[in-house]
Tab-separated table of C-alpha atoms and ligand atoms in Angstrom:
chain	number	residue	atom	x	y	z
N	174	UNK	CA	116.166	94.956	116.309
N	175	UNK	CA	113.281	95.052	113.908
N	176	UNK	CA	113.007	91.274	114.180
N	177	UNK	CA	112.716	91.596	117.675
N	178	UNK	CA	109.925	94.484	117.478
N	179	UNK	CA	107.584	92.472	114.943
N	180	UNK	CA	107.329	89.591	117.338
N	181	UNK	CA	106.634	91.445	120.282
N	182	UNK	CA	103.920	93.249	118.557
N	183	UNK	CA	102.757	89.732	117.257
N	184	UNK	CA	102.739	88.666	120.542
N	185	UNK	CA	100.905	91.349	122.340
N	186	UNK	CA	97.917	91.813	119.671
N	187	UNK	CA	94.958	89.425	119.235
N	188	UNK	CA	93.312	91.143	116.046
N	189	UNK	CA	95.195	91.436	112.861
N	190	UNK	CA	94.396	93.029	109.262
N	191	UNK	CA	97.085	92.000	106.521
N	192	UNK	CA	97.619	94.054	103.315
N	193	UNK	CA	100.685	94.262	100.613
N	194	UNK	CA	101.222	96.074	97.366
N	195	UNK	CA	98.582	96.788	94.552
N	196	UNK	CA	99.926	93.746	91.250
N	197	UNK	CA	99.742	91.339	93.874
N	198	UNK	CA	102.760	88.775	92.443
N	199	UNK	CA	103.455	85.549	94.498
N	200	UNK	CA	105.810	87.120	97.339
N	201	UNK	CA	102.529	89.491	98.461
N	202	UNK	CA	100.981	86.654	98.253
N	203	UNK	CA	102.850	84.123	100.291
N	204	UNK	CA	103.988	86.462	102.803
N	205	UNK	CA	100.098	87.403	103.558
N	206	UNK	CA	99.162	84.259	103.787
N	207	UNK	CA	102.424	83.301	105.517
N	208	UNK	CA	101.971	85.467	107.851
N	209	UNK	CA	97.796	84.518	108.552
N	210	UNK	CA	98.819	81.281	109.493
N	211	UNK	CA	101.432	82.041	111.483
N	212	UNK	CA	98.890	84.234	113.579
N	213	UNK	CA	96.347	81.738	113.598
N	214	UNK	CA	98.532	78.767	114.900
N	215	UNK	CA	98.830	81.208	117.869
N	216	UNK	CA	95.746	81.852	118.791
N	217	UNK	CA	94.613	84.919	116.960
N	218	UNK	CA	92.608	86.202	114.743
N	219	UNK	CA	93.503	87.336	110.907
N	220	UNK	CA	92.117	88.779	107.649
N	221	UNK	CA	93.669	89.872	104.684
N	222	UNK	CA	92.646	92.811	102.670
N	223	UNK	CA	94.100	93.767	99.582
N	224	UNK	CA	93.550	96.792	96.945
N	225	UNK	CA	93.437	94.119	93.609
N	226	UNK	CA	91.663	90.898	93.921
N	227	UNK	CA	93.546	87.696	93.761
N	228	UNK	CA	95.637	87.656	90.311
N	229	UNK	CA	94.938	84.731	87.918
N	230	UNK	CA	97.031	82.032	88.413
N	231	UNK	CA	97.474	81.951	92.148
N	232	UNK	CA	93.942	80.052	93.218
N	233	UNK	CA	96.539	76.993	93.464
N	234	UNK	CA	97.183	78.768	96.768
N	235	UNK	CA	96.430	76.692	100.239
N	236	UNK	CA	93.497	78.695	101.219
N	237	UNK	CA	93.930	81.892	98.942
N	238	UNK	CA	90.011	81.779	99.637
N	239	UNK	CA	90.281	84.171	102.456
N	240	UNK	CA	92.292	86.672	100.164
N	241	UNK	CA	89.242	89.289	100.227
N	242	UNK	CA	89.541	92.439	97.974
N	243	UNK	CA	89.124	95.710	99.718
N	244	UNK	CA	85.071	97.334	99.423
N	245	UNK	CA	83.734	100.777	101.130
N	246	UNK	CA	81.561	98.315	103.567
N	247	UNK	CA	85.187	97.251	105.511
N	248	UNK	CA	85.520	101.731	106.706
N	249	UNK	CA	85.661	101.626	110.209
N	250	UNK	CA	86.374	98.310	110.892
N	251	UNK	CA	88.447	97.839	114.362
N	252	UNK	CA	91.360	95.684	115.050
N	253	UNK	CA	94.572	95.530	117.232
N	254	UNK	CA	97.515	95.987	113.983
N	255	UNK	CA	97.684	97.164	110.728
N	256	UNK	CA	100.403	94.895	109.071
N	257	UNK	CA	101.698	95.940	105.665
N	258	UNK	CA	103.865	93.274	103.852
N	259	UNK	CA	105.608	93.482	100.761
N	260	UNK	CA	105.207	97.245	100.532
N	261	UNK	CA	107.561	100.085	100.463
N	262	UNK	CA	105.077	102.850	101.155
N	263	UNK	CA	101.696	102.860	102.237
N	264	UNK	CA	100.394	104.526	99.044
N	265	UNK	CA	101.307	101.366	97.167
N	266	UNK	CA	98.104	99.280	99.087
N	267	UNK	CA	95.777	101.750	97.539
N	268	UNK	CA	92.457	102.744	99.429
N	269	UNK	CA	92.695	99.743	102.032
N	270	UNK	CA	95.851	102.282	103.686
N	271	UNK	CA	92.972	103.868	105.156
N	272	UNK	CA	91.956	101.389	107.297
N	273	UNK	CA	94.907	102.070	109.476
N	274	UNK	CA	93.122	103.853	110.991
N	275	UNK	CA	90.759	101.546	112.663
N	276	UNK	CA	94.046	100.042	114.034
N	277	UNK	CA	95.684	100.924	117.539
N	278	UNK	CA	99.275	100.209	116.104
N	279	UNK	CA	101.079	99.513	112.277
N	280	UNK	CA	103.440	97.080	111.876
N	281	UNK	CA	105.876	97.537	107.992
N	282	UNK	CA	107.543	94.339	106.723
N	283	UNK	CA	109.444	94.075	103.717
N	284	UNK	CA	112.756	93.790	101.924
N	285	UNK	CA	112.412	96.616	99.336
N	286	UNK	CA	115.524	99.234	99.777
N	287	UNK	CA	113.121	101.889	98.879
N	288	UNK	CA	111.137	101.403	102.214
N	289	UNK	CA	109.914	104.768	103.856
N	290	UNK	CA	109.227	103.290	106.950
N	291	UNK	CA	105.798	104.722	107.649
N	292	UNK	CA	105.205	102.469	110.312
N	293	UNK	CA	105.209	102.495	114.030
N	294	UNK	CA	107.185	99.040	114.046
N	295	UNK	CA	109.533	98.768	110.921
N	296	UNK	CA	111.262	95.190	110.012
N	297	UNK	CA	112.662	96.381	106.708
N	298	UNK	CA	115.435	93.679	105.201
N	299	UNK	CA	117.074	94.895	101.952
N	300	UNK	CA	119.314	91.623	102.322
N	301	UNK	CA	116.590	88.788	102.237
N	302	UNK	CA	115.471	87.752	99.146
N	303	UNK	CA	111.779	88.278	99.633
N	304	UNK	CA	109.199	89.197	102.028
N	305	UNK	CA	108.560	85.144	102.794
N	306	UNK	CA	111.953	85.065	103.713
N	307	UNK	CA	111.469	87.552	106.520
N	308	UNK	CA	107.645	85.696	107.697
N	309	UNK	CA	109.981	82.541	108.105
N	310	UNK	CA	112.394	83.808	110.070
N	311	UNK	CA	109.007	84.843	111.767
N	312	UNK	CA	107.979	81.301	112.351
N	313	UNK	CA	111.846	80.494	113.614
N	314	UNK	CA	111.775	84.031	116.203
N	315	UNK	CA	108.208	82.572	117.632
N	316	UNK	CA	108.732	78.862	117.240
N	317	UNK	CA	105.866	78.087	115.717
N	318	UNK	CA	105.820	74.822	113.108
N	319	UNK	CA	105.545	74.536	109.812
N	320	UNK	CA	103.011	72.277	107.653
N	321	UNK	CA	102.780	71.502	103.986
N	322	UNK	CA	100.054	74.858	103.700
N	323	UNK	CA	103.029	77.524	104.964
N	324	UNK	CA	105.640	76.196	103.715
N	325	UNK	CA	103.698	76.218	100.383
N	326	UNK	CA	102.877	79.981	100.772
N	327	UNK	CA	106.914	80.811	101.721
N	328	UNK	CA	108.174	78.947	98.971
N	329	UNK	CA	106.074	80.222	96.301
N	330	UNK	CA	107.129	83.421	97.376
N	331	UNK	CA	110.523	82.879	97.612
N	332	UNK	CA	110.654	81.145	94.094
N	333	UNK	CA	108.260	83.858	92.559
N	334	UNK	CA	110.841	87.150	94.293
N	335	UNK	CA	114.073	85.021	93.204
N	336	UNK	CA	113.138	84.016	89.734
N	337	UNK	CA	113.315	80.581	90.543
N	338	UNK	CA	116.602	80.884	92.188
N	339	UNK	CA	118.196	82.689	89.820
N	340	UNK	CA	118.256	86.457	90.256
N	341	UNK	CA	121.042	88.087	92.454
N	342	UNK	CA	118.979	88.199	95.477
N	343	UNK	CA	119.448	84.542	95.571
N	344	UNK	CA	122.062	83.802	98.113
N	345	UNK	CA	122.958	80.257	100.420
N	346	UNK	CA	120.521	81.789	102.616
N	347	UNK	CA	117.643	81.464	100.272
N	348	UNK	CA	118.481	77.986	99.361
N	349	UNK	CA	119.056	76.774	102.670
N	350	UNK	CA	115.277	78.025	103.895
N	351	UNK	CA	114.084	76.560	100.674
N	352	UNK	CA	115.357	73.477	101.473
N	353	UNK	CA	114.190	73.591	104.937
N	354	UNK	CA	110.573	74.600	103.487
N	355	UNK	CA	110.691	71.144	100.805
N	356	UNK	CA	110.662	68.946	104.450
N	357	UNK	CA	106.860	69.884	104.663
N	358	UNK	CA	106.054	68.736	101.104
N	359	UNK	CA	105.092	71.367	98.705
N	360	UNK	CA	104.596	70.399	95.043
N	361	UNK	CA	107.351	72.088	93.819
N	362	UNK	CA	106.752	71.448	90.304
N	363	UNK	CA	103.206	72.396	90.690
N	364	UNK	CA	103.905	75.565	92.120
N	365	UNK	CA	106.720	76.762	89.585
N	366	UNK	CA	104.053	75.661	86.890
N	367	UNK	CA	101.559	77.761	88.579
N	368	UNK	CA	104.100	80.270	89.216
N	369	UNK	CA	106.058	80.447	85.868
N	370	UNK	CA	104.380	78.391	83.058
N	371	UNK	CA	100.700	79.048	83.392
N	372	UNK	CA	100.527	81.029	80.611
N	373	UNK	CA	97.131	81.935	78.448
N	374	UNK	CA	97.216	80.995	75.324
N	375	UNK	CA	95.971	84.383	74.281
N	376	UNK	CA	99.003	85.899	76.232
N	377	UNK	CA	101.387	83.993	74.003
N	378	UNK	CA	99.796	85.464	70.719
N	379	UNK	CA	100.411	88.745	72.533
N	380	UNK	CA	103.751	88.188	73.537
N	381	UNK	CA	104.294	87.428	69.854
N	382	UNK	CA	102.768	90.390	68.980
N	383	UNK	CA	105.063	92.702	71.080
N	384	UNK	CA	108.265	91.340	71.080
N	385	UNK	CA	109.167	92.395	67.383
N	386	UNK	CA	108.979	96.136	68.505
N	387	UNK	CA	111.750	95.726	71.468
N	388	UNK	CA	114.488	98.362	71.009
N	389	UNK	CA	118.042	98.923	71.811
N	390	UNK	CA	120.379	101.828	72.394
N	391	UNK	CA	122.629	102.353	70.306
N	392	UNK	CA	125.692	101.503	72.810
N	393	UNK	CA	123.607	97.897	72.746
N	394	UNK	CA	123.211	98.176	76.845
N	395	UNK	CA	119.396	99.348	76.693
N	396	UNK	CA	116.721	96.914	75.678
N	397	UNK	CA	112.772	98.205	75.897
N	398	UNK	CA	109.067	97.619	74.556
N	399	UNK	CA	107.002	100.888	74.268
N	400	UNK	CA	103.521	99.515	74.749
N	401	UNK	CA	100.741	101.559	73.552
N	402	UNK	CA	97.182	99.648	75.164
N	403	UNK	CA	96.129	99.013	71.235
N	404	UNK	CA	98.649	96.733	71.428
N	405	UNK	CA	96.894	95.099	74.072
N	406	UNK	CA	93.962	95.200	72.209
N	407	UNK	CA	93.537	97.647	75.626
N	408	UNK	CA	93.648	94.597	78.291
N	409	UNK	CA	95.765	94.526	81.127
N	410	UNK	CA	99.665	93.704	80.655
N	411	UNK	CA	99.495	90.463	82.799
N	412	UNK	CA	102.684	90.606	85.045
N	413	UNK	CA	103.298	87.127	83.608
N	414	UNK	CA	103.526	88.535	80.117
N	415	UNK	CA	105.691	92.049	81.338
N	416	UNK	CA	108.180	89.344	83.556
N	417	UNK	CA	108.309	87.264	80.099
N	418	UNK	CA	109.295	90.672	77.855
N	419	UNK	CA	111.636	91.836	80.868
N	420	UNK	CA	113.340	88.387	80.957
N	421	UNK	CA	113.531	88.361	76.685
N	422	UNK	CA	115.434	91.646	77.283
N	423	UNK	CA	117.644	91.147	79.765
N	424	UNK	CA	118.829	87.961	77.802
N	425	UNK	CA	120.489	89.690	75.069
N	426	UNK	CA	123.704	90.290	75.238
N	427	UNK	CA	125.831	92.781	77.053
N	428	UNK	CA	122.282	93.985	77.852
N	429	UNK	CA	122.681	95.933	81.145
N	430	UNK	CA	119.226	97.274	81.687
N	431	UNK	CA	115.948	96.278	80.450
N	432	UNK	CA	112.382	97.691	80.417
N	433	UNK	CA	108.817	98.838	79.981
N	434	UNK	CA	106.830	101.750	79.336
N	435	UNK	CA	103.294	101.014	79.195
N	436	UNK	CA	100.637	103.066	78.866
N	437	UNK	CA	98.221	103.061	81.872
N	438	UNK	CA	95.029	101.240	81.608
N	439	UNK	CA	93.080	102.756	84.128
N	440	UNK	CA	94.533	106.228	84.439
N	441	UNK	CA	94.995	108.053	80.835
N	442	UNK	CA	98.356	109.814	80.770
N	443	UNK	CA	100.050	108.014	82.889
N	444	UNK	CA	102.821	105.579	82.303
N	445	UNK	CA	103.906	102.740	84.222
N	446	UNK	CA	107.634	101.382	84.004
N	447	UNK	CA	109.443	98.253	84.876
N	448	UNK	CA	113.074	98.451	85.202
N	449	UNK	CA	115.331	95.592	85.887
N	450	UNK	CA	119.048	94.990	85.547
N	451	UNK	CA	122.137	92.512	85.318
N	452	UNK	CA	123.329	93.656	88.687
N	453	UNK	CA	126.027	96.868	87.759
N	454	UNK	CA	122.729	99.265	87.283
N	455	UNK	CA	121.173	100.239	90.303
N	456	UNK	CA	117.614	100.460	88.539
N	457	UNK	CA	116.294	101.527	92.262
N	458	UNK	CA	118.128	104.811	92.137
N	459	UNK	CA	116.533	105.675	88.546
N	460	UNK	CA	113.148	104.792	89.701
N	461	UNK	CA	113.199	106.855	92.547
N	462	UNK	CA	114.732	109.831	90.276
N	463	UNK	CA	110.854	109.477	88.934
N	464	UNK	CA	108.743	108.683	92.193
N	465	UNK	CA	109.262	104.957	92.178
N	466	UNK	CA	111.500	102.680	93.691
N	467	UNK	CA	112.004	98.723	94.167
N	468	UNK	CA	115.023	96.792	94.270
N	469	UNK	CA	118.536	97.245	92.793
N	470	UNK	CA	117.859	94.771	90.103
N	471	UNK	CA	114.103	95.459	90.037
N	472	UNK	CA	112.383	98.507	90.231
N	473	UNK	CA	109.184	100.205	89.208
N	474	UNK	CA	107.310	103.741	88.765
N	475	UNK	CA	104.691	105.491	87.678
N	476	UNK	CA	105.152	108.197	85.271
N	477	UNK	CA	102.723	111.266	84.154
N	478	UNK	CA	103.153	112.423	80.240
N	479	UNK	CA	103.362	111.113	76.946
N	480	UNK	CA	103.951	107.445	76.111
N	481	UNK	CA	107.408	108.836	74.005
N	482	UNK	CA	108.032	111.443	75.831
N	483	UNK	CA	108.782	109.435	79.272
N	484	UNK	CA	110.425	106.475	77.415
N	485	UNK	CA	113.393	109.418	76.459
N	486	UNK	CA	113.160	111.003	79.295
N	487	UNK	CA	113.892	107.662	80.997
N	488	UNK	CA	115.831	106.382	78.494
N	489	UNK	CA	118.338	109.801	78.828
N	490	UNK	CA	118.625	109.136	82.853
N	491	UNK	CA	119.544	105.581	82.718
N	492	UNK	CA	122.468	106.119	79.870
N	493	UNK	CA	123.854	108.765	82.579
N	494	UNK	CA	123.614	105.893	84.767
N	495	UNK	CA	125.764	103.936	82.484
N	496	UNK	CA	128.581	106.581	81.564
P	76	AMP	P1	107.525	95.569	88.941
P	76	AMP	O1	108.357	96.025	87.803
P	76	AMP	O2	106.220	96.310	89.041
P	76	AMP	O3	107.362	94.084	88.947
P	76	AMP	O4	108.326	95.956	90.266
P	76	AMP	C1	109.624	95.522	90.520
P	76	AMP	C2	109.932	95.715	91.992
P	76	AMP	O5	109.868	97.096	92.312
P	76	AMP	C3	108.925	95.033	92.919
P	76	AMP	O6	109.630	94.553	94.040
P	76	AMP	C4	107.980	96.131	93.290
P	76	AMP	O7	107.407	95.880	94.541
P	76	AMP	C5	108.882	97.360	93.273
P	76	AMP	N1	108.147	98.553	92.834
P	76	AMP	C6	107.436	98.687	91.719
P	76	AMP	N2	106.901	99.919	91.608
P	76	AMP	C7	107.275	100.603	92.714
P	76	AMP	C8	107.037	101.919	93.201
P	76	AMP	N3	106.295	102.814	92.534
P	76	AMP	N4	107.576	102.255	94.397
P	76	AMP	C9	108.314	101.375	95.085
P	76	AMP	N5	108.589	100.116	94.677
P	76	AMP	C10	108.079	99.718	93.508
């Protein structure tokens, strides 16, 4: 049904704008792009948008050039469809959500459970393992071909959402359209490098720095980091150094759920959190309890209060979850 709604509305509109999710991460990413070539090869004209600029690391990207960052000059810019990718409410693509308006219709695809579907035309897929996963069966619905570029953007994606093929959204599904996507040639060892390995040097010392303080409940089913931004030395958590702490974590033993409070760079008194868990957790339902939402396995919020105080607050909720 939704399938069949995105690719009329691909079909009938010339002029698109693409956005996704503020912490772009390589499903965003390669579904933007993904999805700009796809549009292209027909004919049509694309631009992508975003709220954040493109994240270090993913230049690798086949023409992550034309990934712009979202300025004041771009209000009132017209176009045929608003397409929103990766993104389970409009709030999460920041100030470039009000450029819908220059935009006769809205088109929502994603695969988060947590999807609100603002859109007019919703294509939300809580089954697929990642956004790319839905632009290919994109390129299938509208028969349009692949080359080394797209199937580049889809597998990063995919690899990026899954883990490298190892979190429970990983199904036959996922590897039989990553197997399809390897006949066009990506350098799949380049990309996982990109993806998983390019790590700063600086990072690491931080990593080091951090992972000493991890904590566990006392049943031995909670593992977290309470990250104050001196222990930053007040830089940005890269997402590559909060997957690396989440994936330390989760690796214990019996460990059911794992996470992060962070304080909030840019906005004092606020705290973001990462959840993610084995599988039995629904970590989705807990971030929503506090105005987030995600994934089963992977979720996320936002939090106003104390560094402490939302850590036990959190902390409380998700041993109720365990009982
Ligand atoms: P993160 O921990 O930020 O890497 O997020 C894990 C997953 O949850 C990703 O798929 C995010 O897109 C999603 N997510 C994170 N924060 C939110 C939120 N506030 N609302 C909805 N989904 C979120």
């Amino acid at each position: 049904m939704g399938l069949k709604k995105a690719t009329a509305c691909i079909r009938r509109n010339k002029r698109f704008l693409i956005t996704a999710h503020t912490n772009l991460e390589g499903d965003a990413l390669g579904s933007e792009l993904g999805f700009y070539h796809l549009v292209r090869s027909m004919g049509k004209e694309a631009v992508i948008i975003n709220e954040d600029s493109l994240p270090y690391g993913y230049e690798f990207m086949p023409q992550a050039s034309v990934i712009k960052k979202f300025n004041k000059r771009l209000w009132g810019m017209k176009f045929d469809c608003f397409v929103i990718l990766d993104c389970s409410d409009l709030k999460r693509c920041g100030d470039v959500a009000r450029l819908a308006s220059g935009a006769k219709t809205t088109l929502n695809i994603d695969h988060h459970i947590s999807n609100e579907k603002f859109a007019d035309i919703n294509w939300v897929d809580p089954k697929a393992s990642s956004c790319s996963e839905l632009i290919y069966r994109l390129y299938k619905a509208l028969d349009v071909p692949f080359d080394r570029d797209t199937a580049t953007a889809l597998y990063t994606g995919i690899l990026a959402d899954t883990g490298s093929f190892r979190y429970t959204n990983t199904t036959w599904v996922t590897h039989k359209i990553a197997s399809e996507l390897l006949k066009y040639g990506p350098d799949v060892s380049a990309i996982y490098r990109n993806v998983f390995e390019n790590s700063l040097f600086s990072d690491l010392k931080l990593l080091a720095g951090i992972l000493p303080t991890i904590k566990r409940d006392a049943s031995g089913r909670i593992a977290w980091f309470e990250i104050e931004n001196r222990m930053l030395k007040h830089r940005q958590l890269h997402l590559d150094l909060s997957e690396r702490l989440l994936s330390f974590a989760r690796s214990i033993k019996d460990i059911k759920v794992a996470v992060i409070f962070k304080e909030n760079l840019k906005a004092k008194g606020e705290i973001r959190i990462n959840f993610r868990s084995q599988g039995e957790v629904d970590v989705n339902r807990i971030a929503s309890f506090f105005g987030g939402g995600g994934h089963k396995t992977a979720s996320g919020a936002t939090v106003k209060g104390k560094l402490k105080t939302v850590a036990r607050k959190v902390l409380a909720r998700i041993k109720e979850e365990l009982k």
